[in-house]
Short mmCIF file of C-alpha atoms in Angstrom, two decimals:
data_model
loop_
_atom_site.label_atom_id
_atom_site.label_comp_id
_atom_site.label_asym_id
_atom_site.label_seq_id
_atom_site.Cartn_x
_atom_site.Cartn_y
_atom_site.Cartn_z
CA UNK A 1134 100.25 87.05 61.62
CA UNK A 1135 101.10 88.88 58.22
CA UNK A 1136 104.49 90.65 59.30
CA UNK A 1137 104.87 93.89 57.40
CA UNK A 1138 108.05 95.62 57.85
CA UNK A 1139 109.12 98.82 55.46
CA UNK A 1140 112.51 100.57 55.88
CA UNK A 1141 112.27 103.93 54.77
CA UNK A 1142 115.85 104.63 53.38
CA UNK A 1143 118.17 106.47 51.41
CA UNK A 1144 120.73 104.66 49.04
CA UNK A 1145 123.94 106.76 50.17
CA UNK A 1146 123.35 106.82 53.64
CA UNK A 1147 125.75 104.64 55.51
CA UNK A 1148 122.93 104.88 58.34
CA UNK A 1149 120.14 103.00 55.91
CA UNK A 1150 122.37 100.47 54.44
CA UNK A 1151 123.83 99.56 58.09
CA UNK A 1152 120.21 98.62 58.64
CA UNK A 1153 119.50 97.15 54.98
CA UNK A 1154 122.37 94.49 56.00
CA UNK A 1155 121.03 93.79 59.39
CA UNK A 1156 117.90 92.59 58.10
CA UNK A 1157 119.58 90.66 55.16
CA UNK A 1158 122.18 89.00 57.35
CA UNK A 1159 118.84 87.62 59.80
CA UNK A 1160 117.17 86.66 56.09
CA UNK A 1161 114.02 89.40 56.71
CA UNK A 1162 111.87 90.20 54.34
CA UNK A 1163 111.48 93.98 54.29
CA UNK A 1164 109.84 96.40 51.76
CA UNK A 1165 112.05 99.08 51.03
CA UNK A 1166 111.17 102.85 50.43
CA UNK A 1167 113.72 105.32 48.74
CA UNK A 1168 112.99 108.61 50.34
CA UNK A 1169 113.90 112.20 48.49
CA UNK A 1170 115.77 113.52 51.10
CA UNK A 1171 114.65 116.96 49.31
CA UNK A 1172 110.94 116.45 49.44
CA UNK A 1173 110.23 114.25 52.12
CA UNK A 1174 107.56 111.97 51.98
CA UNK A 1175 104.67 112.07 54.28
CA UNK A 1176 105.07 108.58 55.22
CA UNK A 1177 109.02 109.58 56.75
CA UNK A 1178 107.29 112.89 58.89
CA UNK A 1179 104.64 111.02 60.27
CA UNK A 1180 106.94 108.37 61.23
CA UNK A 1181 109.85 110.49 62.37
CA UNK A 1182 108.16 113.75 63.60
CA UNK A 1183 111.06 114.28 65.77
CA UNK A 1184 113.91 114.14 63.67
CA UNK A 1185 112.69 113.84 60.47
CA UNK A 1186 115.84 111.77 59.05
CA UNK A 1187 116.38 108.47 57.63
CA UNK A 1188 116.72 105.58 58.34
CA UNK A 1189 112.92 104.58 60.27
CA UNK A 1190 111.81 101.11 60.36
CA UNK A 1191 108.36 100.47 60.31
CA UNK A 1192 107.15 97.20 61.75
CA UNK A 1193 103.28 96.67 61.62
CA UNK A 1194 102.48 99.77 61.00
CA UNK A 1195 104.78 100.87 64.63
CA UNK A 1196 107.57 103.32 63.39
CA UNK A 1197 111.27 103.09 64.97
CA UNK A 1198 114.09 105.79 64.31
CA UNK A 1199 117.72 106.23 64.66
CA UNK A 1200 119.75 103.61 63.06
CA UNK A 1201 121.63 102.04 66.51
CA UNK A 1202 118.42 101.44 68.13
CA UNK A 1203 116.26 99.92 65.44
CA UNK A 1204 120.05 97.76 65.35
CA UNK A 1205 119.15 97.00 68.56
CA UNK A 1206 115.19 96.24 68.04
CA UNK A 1207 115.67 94.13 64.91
CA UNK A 1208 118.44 91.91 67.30
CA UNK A 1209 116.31 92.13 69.83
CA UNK A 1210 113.12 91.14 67.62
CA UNK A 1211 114.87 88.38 64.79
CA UNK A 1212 116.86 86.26 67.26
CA UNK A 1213 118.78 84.06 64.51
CA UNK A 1214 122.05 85.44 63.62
CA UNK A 1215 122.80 87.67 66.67
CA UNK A 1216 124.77 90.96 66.22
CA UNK A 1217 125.18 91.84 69.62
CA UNK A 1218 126.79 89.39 72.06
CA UNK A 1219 124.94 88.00 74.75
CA UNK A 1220 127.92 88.72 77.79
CA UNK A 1221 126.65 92.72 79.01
CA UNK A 1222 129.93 93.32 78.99
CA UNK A 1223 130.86 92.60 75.66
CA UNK A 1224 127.74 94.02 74.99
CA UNK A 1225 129.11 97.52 76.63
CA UNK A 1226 132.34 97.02 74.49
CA UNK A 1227 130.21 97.04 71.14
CA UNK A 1228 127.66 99.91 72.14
CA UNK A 1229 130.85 101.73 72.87
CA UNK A 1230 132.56 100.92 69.50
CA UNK A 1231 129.44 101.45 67.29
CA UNK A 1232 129.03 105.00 69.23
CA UNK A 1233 132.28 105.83 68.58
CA UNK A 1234 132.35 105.12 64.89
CA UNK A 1235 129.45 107.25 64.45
CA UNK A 1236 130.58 109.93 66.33
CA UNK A 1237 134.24 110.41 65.82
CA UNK A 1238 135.40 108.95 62.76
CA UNK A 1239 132.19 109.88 60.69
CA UNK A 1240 131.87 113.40 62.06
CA UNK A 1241 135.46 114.32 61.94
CA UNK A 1242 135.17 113.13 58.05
CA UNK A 1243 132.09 115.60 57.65
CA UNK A 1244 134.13 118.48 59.06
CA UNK A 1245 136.71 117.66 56.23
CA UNK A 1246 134.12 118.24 53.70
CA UNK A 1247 133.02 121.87 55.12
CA UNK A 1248 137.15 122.77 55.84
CA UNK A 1249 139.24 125.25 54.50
CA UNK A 1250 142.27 123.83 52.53
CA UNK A 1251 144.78 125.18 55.21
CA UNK A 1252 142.91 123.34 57.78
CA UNK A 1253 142.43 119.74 55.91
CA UNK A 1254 146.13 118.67 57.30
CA UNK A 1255 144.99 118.52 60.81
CA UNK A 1256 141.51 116.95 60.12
CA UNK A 1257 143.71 114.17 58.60
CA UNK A 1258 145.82 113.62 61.46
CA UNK A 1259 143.08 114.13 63.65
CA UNK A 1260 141.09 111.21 62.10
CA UNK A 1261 143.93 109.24 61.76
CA UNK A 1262 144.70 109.42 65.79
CA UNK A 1263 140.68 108.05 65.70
CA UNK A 1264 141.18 105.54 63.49
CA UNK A 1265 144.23 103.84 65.58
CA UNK A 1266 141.35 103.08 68.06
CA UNK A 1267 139.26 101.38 65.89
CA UNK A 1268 142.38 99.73 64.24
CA UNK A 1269 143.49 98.45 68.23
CA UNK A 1270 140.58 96.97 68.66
CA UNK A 1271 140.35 95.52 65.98
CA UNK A 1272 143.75 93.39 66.18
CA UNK A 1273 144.09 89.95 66.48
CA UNK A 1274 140.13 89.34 65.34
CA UNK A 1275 138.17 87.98 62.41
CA UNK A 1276 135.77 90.61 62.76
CA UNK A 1277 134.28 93.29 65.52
CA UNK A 1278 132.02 90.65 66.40
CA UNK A 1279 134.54 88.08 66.68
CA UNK A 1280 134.41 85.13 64.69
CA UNK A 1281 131.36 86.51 63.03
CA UNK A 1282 130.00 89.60 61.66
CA UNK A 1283 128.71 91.58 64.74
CA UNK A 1284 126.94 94.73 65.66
CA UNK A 1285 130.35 97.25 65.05
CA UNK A 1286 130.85 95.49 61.88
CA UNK A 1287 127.36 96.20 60.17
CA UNK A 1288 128.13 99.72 61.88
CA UNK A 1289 131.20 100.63 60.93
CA UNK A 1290 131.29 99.12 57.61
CA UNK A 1291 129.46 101.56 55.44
CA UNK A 1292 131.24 104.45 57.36
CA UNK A 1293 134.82 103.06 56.50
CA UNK A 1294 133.68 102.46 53.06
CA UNK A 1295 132.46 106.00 52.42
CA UNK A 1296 135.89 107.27 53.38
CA UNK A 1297 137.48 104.58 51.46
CA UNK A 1298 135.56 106.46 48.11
CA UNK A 1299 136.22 109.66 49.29
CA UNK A 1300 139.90 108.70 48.99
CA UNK A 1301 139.26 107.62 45.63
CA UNK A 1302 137.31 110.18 44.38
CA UNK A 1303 139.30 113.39 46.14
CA UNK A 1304 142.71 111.46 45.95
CA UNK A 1305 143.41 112.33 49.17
CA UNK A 1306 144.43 109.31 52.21
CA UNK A 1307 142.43 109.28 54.80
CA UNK A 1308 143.13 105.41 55.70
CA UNK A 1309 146.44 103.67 54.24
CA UNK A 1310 146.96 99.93 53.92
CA UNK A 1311 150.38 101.48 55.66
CA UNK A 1312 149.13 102.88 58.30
CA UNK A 1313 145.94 100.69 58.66
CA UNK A 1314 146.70 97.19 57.63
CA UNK A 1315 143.98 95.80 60.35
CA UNK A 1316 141.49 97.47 59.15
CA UNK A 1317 142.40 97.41 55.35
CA UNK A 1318 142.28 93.46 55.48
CA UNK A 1319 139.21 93.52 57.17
CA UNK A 1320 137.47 95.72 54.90
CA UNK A 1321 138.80 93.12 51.78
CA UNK A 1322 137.25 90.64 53.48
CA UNK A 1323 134.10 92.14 54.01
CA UNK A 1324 134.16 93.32 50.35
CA UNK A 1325 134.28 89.30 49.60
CA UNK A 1326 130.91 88.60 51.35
CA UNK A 1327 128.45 88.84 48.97
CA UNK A 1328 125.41 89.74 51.14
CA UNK A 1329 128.07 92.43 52.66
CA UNK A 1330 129.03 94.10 49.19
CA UNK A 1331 125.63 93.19 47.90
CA UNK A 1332 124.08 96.11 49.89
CA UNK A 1333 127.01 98.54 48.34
CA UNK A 1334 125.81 100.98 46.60
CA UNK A 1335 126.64 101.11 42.81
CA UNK A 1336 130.06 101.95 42.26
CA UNK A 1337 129.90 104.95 39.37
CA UNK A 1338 126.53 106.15 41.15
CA UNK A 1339 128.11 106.51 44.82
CA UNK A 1340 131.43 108.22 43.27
CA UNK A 1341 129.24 110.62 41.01
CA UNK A 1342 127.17 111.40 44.38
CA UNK A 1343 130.21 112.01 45.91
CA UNK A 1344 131.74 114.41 43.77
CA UNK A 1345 128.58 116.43 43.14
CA UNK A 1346 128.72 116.96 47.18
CA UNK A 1347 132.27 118.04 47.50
CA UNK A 1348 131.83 120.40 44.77
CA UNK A 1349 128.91 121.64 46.46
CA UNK A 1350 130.78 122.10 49.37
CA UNK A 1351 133.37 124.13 47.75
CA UNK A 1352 130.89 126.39 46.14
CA UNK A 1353 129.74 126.96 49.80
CA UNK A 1354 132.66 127.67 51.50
CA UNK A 1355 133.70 130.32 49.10
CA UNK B 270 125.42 88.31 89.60
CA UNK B 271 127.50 88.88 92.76
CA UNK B 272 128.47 92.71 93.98
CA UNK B 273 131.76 92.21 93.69
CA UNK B 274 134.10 95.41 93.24
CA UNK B 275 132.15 98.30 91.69
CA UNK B 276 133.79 101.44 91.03
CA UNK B 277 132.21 104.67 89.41
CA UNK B 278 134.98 107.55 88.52
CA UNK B 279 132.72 110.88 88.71
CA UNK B 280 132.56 114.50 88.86
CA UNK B 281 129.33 115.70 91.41
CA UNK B 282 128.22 118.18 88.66
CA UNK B 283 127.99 116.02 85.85
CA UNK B 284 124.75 115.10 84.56
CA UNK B 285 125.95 112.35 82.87
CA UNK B 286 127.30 110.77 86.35
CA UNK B 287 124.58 111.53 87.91
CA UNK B 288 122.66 108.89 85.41
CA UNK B 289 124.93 105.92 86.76
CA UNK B 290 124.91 107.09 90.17
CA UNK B 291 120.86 106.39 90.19
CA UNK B 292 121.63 103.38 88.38
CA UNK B 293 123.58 101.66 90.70
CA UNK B 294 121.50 103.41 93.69
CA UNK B 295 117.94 101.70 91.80
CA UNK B 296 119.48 98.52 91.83
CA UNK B 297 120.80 98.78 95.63
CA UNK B 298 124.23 98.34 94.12
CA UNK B 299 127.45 99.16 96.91
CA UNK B 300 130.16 100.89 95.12
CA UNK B 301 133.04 103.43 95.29
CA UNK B 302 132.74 106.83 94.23
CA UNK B 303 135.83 108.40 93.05
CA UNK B 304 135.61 112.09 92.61
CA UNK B 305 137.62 113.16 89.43
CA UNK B 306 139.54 116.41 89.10
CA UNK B 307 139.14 117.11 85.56
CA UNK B 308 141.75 119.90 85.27
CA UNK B 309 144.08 116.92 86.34
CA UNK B 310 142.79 113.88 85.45
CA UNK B 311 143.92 110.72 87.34
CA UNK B 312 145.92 108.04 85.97
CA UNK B 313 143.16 105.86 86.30
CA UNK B 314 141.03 107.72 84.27
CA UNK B 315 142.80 107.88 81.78
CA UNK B 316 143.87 104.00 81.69
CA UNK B 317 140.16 102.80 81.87
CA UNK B 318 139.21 105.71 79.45
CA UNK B 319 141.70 106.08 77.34
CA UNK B 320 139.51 107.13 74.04
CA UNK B 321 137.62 109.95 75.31
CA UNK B 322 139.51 110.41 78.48
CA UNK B 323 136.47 111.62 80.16
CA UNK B 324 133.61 110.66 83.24
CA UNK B 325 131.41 108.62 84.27
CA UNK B 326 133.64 105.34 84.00
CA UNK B 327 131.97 102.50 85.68
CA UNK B 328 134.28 99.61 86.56
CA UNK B 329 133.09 96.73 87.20
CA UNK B 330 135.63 93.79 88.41
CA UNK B 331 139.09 95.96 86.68
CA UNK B 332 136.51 96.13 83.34
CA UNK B 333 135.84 99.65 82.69
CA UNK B 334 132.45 100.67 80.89
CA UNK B 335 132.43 104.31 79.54
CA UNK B 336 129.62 106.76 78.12
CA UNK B 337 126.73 106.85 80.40
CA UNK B 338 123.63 105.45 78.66
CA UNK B 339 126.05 102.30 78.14
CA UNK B 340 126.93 102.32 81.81
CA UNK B 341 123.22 102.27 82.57
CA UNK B 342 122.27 99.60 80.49
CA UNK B 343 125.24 97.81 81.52
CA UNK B 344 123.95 98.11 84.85
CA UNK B 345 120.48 97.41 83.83
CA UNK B 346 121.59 93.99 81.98
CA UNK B 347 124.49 92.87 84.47
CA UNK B 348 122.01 93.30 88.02
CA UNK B 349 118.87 92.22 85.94
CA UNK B 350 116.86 90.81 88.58
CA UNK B 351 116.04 94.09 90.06
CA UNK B 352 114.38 97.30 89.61
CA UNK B 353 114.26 96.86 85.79
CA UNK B 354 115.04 100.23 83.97
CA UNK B 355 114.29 99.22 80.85
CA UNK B 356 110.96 97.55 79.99
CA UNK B 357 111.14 94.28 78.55
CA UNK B 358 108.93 94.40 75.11
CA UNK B 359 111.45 95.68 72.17
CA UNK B 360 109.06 98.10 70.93
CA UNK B 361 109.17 99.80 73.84
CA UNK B 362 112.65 99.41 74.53
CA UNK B 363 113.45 101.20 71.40
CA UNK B 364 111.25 103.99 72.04
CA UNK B 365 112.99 104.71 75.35
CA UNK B 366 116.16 104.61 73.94
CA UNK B 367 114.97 106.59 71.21
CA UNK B 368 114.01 109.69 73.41
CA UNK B 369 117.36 109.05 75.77
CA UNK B 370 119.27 109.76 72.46
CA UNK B 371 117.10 112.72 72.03
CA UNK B 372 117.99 113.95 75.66
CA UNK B 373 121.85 113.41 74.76
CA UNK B 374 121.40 115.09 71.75
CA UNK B 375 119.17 118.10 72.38
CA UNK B 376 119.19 119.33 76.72
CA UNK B 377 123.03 118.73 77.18
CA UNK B 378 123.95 121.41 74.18
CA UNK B 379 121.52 123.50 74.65
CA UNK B 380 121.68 124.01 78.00
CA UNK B 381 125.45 124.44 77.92
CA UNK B 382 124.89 127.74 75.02
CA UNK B 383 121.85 128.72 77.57
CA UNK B 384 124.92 129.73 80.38
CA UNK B 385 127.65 129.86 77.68
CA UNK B 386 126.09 132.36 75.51
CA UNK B 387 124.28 135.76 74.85
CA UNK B 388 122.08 137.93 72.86
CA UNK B 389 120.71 135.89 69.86
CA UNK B 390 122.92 132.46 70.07
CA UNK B 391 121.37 132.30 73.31
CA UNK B 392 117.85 133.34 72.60
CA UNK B 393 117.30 130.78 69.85
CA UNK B 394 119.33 127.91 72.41
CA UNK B 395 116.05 129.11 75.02
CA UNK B 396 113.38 128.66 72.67
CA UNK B 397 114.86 125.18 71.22
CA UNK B 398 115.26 124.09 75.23
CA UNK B 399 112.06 124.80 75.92
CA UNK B 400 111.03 123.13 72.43
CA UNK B 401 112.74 120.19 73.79
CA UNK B 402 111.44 119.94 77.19
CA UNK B 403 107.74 120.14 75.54
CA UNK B 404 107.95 118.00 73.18
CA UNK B 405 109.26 115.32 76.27
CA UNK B 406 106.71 116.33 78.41
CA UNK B 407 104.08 115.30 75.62
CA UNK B 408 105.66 111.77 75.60
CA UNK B 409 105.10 111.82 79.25
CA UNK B 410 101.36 112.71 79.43
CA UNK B 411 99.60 111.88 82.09
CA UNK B 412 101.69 108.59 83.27
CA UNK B 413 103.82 109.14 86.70
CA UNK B 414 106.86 108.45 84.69
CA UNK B 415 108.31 107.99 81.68
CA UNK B 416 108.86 104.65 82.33
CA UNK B 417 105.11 104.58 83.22
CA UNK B 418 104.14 103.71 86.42
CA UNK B 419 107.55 102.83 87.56
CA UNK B 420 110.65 104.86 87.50
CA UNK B 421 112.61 103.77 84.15
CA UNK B 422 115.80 104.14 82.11
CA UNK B 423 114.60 107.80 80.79
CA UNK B 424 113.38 109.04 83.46
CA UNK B 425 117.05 108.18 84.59
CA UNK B 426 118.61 109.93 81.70
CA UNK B 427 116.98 113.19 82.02
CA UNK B 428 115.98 113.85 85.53
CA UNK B 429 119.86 115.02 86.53
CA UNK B 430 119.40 118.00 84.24
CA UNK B 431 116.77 119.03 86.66
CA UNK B 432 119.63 119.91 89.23
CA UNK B 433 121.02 122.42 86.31
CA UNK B 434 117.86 123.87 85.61
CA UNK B 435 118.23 126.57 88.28
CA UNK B 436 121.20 127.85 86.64
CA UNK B 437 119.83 127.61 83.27
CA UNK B 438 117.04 130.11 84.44
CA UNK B 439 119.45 132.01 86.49
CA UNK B 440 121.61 132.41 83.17
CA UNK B 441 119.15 132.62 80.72
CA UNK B 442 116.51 134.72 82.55
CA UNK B 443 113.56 132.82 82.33
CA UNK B 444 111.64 130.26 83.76
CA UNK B 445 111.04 126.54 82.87
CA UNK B 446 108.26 125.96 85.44
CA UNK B 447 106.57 128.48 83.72
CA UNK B 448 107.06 126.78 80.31
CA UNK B 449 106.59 123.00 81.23
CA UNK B 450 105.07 123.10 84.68
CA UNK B 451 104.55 119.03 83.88
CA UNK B 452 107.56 118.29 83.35
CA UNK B 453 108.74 120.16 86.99
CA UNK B 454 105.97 118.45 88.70
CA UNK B 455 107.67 115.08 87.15
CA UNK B 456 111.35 116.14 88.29
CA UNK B 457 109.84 117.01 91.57
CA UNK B 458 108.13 113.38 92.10
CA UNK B 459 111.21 111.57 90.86
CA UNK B 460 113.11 113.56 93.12
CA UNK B 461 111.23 112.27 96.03
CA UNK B 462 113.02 108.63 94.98
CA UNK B 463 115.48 108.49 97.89
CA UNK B 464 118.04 107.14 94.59
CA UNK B 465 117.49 110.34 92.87
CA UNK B 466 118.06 112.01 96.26
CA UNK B 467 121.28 110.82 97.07
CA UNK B 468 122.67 111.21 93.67
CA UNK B 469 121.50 115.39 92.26
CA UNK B 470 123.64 117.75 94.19
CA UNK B 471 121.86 120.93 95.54
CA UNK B 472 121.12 123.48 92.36
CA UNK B 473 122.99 125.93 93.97
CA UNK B 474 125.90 124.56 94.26
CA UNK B 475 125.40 123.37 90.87
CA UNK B 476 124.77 127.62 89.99
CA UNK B 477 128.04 128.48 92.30
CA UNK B 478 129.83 125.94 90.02
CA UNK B 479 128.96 127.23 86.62
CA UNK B 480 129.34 130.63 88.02
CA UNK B 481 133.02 129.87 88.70
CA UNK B 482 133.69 128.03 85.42
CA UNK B 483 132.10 130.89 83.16
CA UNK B 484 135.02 132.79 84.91
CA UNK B 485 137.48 129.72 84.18
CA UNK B 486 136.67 130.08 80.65
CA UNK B 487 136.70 133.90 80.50
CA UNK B 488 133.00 133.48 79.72
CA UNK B 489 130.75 136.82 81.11
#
């Protein structure tokens, strides 16, 4: 049988390219789709009707949304090159870190964007606190996933690279080699793996995105 | 796998404990309930939770599992040989956990602004409920369950928010019956599941409860 498989994706969004490296790190062929976040395609709202977001995998013509479970469906689907362990336990233990990546570190970062000056301080501390987590569990490991590149790895990744350019780009320090020399090595040596940094997006692209959306944001909030 | 100790750290109200509760009641699974005090939360709590600090925590032989649709798949994977909450074909898989997410992310926060709120915030949380609830009870059709003709992991995730609904239309003056009679008439058959039984508390007591934390928090 003919497999078809599109990703319909945006090239910013740490939620596509977590799935972009999934399927390159299990060697799948996949057409991809850039969608306009601004003009949706109708392709993206019959497939996500629900939501209406980005990432959605569609596998013979059968549409899958939110980025942790098509994760989950492409492990579950391409068995070479497992993300997820097979123990339930450790299974648990990765769920848990992938959902906490997503939900704490990357949402406290968004509230930094929308804050007022006088409350940026906090946000700082507050996602440094978060990040001590990650860093703990991190310790004394190759990766997340071990030995090899896991589940929280392709997860967290993208998420701990977009605050690594927002550091660059606002000159602010959201995550020190100092403070965070766990997850600072591991970062370099995901930076190293070519199919890892492959799925980067370009360097003077991402940082003019960035910029155009935190001066956005400031034009907001005033 | 053997039973060996099981231990769930709970508070009766929560929804979210109430998911793990059925769980481990589906699978015939013998554990300890320990009822947490959340104005004073145990030491243990807050050693097998230390991230979030914050129920259900199932612990399973000293390892703690937190966040309740990874307790229930936990519990789904680790006793797999019976009562199977999750079906088995991927596509299907990821359309169930698809619409749990959508549960987590929708009926929990809107339900909480339907008692917490007034006037408009509370109006538009009503109408995006309701929203909600239809748009589930169109993915249930005419099938028994969600998980089609057996109870499954979403009809898991969402049937302990039936035990709130009372105070939701207590709260926000109106009736979900009369807005998704479907979905009620699924609630009521999955409440017949002597599982589901033994793990909703009565919706009054659930009413008394949010009654006496609106006055907690100062809310009227």
């Amino acid at each position: 049988m003919a497999e078809e498989l599109k990703l319909l994706g945006a090239w910013a969004s740490p939620f596509s390219l977590r799935i972009e490296l999934a399927l390159k790190l299990k060697g799948i062929k996949y057409q991809y789709i850039e969608e306009d976040l601004s003009n949706k395609s109708p392709l993206l709202l019959k497939s996500n009707p629900v939501h209406k977001k980005i990432p959605v995998l569609i596998h013979n013509g059968k549409p899958i949304a939110e980025s942790l479970v098509i994760l989950e469906y492409i492990d579950e689907t391409w068995k070479n090159n497992p993300l997820l362990p097979e123990n339930p336990y450790d299974r648990a233990i990765a769920r848990f870190w992938a959902k906490f990546v997503d939900e704490k570190i990357l949402q406290i970062a968004v509230k930094f964007r929308l804050a007022k000056e006088k409350e940026k301080e906090q946000i700082i501390q507050e996602l440094g606190e978060q990040l001590q987590f990650l860093e703990k569990e991190l310790e004394g490991k190759e990766f997340f996933g071990g030995e090899s590149i896991g589940y929280v790895d392709v997860v967290a990744y993208f998420i701990v690279n977009w605050l690594q350019v927002q550091q660059e780009v606002r000159q602010i320090v959201f995550i020190s080699e100092e403070k965070f020399p766990v997850l600072c090595k591991w970062m370099g040596k995901l930076h190293e793996i070519d199919v890892v940094n492959g799925c980067l997006p370009p360097k003077d692209k991402h940082y003019a995105y960035m910029r155009a959306q935190i001066e956005a944001a400031k034009s907001a909030i005033k | 796998m053997a039973n060996a100790e099981v231990v769930l750290l709970d508070f009766w109200p929560s929804p979210f404990g109430m998911r793990v509760r059925i769980a481990l009641a589906e699978k015939g699974i013998k554990y300890e309930y320990k009822e947490e005090d959340l104005q004073n939360k145990s030491a243990l709590l807050l050693q097998m939770n230390p991230v979030h600090k914050k129920i259900p925590v199932l612990i399973h032989n000293g390892k703690p599992v937190a966040e309740s649709l990874i307790a229930v798949q936990y519990i789904d994977e680790a006793w797999k040989d019976k009562a199977p909450l999750l079906p088995s074909d991927p596509y299907l898989r990821a359309q169930a956990k698809f619409w749990a997410d959508f549960v987590d992310k929708k009926i929990y926060a809107l339900g909480r602004k339907i008692w917490a709120t007034k006037g408009e915030e509370q109006e538009a949380a009503k109408k995006e409920f309701i929203e909600s609830l239809k748009l589930m009870e169109g993915k249930l059709g005419e099938k028994p369950y969600f998980g089609g003709e057996s109870f499954g992991y979403v009809d898991v995730v969402l049937v302990p928010f039936y035990s709130w609904f009372y105070a939701y239309e207590v709260f926000g003056n109106f009736s979900i019956e009369a807005e998704c009679p479907k979905l009620i008439q699924w609630a009521k058959r999955c409440s017949e599941k002597e599982s589901v039984l033994k793990s909703l508390p009565d919706h009054k007591k659930v009413h008394g409860f949010v009654l006496e934390l609106k006055k907690r928090l100062g809310i009227e």
